[in-house]
Short mmCIF file of C-alpha atoms and ligand atoms in Angstrom, two decimals:
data_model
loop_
_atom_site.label_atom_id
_atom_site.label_comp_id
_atom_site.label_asym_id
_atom_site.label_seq_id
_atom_site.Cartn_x
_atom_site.Cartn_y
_atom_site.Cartn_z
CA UNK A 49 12.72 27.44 18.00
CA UNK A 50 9.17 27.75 19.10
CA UNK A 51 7.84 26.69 15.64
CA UNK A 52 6.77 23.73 15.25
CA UNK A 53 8.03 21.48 11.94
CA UNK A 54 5.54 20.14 9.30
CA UNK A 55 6.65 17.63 7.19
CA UNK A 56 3.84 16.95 4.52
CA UNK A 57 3.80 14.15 1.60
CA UNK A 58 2.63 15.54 -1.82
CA UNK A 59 0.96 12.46 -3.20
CA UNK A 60 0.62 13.97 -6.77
CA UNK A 61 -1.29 11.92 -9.32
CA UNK A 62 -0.11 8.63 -7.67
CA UNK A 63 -1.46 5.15 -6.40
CA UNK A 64 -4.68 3.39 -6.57
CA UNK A 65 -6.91 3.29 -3.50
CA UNK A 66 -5.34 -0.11 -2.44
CA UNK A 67 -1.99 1.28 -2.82
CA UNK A 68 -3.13 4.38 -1.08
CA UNK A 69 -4.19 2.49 1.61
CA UNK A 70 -1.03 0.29 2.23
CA UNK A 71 0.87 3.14 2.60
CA UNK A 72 -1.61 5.52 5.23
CA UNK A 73 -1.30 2.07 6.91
CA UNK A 74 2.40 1.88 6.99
CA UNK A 75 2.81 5.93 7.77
CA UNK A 76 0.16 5.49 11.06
CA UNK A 77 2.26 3.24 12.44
CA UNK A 78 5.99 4.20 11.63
CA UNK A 79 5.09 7.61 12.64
CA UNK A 80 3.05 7.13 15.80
CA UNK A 81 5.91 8.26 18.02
CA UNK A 82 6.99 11.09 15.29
CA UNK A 83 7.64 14.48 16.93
CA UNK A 84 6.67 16.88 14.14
CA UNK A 85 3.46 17.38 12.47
CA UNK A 86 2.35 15.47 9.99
CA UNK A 87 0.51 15.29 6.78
CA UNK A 88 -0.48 13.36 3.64
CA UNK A 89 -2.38 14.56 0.65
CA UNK A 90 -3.63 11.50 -1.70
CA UNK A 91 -5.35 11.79 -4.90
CA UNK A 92 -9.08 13.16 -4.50
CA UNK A 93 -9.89 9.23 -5.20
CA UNK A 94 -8.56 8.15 -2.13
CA UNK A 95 -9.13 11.06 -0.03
CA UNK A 96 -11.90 8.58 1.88
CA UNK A 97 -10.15 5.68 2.12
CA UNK A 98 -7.09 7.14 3.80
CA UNK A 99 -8.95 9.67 5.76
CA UNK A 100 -10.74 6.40 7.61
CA UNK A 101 -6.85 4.82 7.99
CA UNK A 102 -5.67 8.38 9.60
CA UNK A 103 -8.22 9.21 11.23
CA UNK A 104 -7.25 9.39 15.61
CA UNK A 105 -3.86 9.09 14.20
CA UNK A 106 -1.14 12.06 14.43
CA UNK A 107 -1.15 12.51 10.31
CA UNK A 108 -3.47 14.68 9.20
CA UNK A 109 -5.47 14.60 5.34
CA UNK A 110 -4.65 17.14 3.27
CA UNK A 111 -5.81 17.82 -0.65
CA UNK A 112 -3.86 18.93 -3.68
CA UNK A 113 -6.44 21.47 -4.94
CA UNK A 114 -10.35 22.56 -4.73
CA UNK A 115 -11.72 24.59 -6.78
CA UNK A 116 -12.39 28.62 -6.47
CA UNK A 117 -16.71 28.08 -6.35
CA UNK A 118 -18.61 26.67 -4.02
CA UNK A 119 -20.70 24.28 -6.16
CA UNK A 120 -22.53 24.38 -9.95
CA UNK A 121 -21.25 24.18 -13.23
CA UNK A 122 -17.72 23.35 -12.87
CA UNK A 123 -17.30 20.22 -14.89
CA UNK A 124 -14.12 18.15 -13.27
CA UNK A 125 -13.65 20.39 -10.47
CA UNK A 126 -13.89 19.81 -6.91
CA UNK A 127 -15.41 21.61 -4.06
CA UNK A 128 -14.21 22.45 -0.77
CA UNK A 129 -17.31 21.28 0.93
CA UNK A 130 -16.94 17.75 -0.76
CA UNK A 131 -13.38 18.00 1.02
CA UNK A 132 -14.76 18.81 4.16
CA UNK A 133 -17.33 16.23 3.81
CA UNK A 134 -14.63 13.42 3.30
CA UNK A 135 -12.83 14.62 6.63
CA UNK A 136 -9.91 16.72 4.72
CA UNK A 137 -8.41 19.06 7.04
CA UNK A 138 -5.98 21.14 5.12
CA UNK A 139 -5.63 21.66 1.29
CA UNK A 140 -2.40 22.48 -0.88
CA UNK A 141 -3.00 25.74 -3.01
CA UNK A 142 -0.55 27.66 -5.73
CA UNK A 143 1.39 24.24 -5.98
CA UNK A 144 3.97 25.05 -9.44
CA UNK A 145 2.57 22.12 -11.22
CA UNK A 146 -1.34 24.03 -10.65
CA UNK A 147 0.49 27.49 -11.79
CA UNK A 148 2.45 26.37 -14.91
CA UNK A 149 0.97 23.40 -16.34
CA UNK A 150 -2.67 24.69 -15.59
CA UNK A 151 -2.14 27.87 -15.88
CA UNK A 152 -3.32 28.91 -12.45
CA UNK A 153 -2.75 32.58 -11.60
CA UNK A 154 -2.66 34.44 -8.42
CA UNK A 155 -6.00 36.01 -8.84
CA UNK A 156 -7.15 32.16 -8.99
CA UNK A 157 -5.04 31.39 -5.83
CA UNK A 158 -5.72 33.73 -4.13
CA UNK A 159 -9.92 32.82 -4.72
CA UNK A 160 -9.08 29.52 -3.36
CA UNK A 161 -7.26 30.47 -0.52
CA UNK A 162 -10.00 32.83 0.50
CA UNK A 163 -12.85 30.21 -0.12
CA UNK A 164 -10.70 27.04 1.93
CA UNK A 165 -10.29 29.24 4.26
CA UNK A 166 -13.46 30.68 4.77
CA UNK A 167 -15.13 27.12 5.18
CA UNK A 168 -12.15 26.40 8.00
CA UNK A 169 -9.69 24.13 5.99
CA UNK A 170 -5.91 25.28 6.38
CA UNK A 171 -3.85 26.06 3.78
CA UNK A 172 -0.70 25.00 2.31
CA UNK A 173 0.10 28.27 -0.09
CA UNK A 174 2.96 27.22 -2.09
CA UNK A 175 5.30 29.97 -3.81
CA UNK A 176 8.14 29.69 -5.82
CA UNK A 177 10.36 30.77 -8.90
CA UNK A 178 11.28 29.06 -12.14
CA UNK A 179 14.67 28.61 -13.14
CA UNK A 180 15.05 31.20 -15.36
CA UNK A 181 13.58 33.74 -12.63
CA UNK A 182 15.89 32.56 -10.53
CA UNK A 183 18.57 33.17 -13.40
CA UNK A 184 17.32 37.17 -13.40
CA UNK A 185 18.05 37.45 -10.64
CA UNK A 186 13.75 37.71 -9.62
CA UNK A 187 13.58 34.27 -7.31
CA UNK A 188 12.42 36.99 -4.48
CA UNK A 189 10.70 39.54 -6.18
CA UNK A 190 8.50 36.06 -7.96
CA UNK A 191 8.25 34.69 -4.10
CA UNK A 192 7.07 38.20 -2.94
CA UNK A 193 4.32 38.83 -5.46
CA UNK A 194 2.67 34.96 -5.13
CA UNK A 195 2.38 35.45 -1.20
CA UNK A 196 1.49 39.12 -1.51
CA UNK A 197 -0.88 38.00 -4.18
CA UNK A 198 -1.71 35.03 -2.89
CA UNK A 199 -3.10 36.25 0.67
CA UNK A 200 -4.77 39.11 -0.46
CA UNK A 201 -8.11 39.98 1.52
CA UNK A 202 -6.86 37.19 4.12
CA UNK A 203 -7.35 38.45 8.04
CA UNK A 204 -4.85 37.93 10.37
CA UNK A 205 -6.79 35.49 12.40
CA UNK A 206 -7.47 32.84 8.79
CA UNK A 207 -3.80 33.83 8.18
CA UNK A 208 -3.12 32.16 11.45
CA UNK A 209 -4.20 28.68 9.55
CA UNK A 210 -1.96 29.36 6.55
CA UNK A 211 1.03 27.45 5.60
CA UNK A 212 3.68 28.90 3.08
CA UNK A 213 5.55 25.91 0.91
CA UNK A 214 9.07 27.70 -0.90
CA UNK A 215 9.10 25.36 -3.80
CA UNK A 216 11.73 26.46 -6.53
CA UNK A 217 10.42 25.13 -9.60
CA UNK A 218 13.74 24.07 -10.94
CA UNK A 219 14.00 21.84 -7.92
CA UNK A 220 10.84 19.65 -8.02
CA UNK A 221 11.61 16.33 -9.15
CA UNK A 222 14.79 16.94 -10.58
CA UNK A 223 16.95 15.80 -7.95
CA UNK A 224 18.30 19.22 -7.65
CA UNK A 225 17.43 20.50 -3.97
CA UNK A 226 18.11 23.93 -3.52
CA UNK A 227 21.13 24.44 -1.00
CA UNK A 228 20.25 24.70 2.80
CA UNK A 229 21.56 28.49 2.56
CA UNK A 230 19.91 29.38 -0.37
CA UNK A 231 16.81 28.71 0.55
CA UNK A 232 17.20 29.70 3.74
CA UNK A 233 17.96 33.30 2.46
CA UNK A 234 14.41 32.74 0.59
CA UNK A 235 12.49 31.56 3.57
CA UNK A 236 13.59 34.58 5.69
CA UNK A 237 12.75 36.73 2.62
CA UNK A 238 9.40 35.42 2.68
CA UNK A 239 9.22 36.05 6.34
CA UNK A 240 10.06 39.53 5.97
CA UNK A 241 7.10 39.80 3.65
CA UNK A 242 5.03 38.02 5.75
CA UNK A 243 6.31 40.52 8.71
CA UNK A 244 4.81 43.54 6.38
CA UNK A 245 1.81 41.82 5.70
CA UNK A 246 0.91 40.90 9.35
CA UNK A 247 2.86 42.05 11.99
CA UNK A 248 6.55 40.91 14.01
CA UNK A 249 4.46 38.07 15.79
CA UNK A 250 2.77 36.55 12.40
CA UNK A 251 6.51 36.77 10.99
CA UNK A 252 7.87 34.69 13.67
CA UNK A 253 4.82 31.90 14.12
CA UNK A 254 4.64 31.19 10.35
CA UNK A 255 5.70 27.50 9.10
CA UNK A 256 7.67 28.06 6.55
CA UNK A 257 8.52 24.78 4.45
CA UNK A 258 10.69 23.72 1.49
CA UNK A 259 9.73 21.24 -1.15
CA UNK A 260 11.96 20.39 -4.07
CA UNK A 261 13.63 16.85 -4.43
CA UNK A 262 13.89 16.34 -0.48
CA UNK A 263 15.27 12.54 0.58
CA UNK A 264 16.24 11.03 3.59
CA UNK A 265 19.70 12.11 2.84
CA UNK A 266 19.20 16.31 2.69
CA UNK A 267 16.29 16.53 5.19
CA UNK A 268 18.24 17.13 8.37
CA UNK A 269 20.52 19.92 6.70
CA UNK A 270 17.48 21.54 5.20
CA UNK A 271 15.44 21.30 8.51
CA UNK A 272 18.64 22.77 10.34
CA UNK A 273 18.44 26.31 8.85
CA UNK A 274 16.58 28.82 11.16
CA UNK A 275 13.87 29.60 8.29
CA UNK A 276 13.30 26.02 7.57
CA UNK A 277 10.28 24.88 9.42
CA UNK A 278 9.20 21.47 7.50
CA UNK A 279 9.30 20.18 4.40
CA UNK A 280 6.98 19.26 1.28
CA UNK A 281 8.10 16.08 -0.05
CA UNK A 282 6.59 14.89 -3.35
CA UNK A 283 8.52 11.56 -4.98
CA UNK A 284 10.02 10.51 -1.76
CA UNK A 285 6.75 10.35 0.20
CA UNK A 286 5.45 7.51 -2.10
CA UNK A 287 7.40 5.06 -0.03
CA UNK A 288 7.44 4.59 3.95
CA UNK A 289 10.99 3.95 3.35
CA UNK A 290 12.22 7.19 2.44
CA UNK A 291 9.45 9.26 3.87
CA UNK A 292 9.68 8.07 7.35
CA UNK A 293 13.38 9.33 7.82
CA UNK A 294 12.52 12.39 6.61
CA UNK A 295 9.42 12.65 8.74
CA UNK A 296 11.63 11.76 11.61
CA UNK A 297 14.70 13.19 10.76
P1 13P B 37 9.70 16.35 -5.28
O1 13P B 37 9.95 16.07 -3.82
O2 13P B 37 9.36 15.12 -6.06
O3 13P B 37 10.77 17.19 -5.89
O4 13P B 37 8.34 17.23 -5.32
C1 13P B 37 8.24 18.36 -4.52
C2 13P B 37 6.85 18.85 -4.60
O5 13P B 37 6.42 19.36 -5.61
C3 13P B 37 6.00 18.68 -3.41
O6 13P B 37 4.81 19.40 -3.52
#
């Protein structure tokens, strides 16, 4: 497979700046010989402090969100620009817990996809269906419309810098992973999608990860499927322990 696999830790609201620290610390050196590509987004806190521990290393800093402006009166939010200016290099967008708990739409995605972009931060667009969607029988129509919505007004060339996470709500923290075929059979949906959008050659290049309760013990099976190109890992990346098997699985 010419892609390349991506295996990214999802820090969520976790760990102090010291804490952040002693893991970027552990990470840099468990995974200096890693194979894949790497990537850790901290809290905003500690963007700084692990940027400086990463930095020359082969994990890159990523952030969980910016906001959809450039600057002014945006109480609590935060700018791509001050991510830049801390060394961040990619940025999660559309993550489920932005989408349902704050009540991000696409239109707002999509604004923040186009601004990260435009100021040359990648992008981690992440799609996915809740558990009743999935029930309806919807979990690709629900996929479809958040990267269709999601990359609207994005050129070929930014798409080129563009990530898509498949992160079935139901699965996120719940210990249920989706099964390796069944989200396989997602991921290749979304690569058909991603075929109409851009091309047969933008189909085939794009990283393609899962996230949803992956651990040391499911990575390899997950990773295995043709669609599968990495993985977003949120509870087990809080530990080297059970990050660095799946980051070398
Ligand atoms: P869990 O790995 O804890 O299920 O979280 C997945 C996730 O949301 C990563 O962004």
């Amino acid at each position: 497979m010419a892609r390349n696999y991506f295996i990214a830790g999802n820090w969520k609201m976790h760990k102090t700046r010291s804490e952040s620290a002693a893991l970027a610390k552990e990470l840099t050196a468990a995974l200096k010989d890693g194979r894949h590509k790497y990537l850790v987004a901290p809290s905003f806190t500690a963007l700084e402090t692990v940027g400086a521990i990463v930095k020359g290393s082969n994990i890159l800093l990523g952030a969980q969100n910016c906001a959809a402006e450039e600057q002014g009166a945006h109480t609590g939010e935060v700018s791509v620009l001050q991510l830049k200016d801390l060394g961040v290099q990619t940025v999660i967008l559309g993550h489920s817990e932005r989408r349902h708990t704050y009540k991000e739409d696409d239109a707002l995605v999509n604004r923040k996809v186009r601004l990260a972009l435009k100021h040359g931060l990648d992008v981690i667009l992440c799609v996915g269906e809740l558990l009743e969607e999935r029930e309806a029988g919807n979990a690709e129509s629900v996929c479809e419309r958040q990267t269709v919505e999601g990359l609207k007004g994005v050129s070929a060339a930014d798409f080129s810098r563009v990530t898509i996470a498949y992160e079935p709500v139901w699965a996120i923290g719940t210990g249920k992973t989706a099964t390796p075929e069944d989200a396989d059979a997602i991921h290749a949906y979304i690569r058909k999608v991603i075929g109409g959008l851009y091309g047969a050659d933008a189909a085939k290049g794009v990283v393609i990860q899962y996230g949803g309760s992956v651990k040391p013990d499911n990575a390899a099976a997950l990773m295995a499927k043709e669609n599968i190109d990495g993985a977003l890992v949120g509870g087990a990346s809080l530990t080297a322990d059970a990050f660095v098997p799946i980051a070398k699985f």
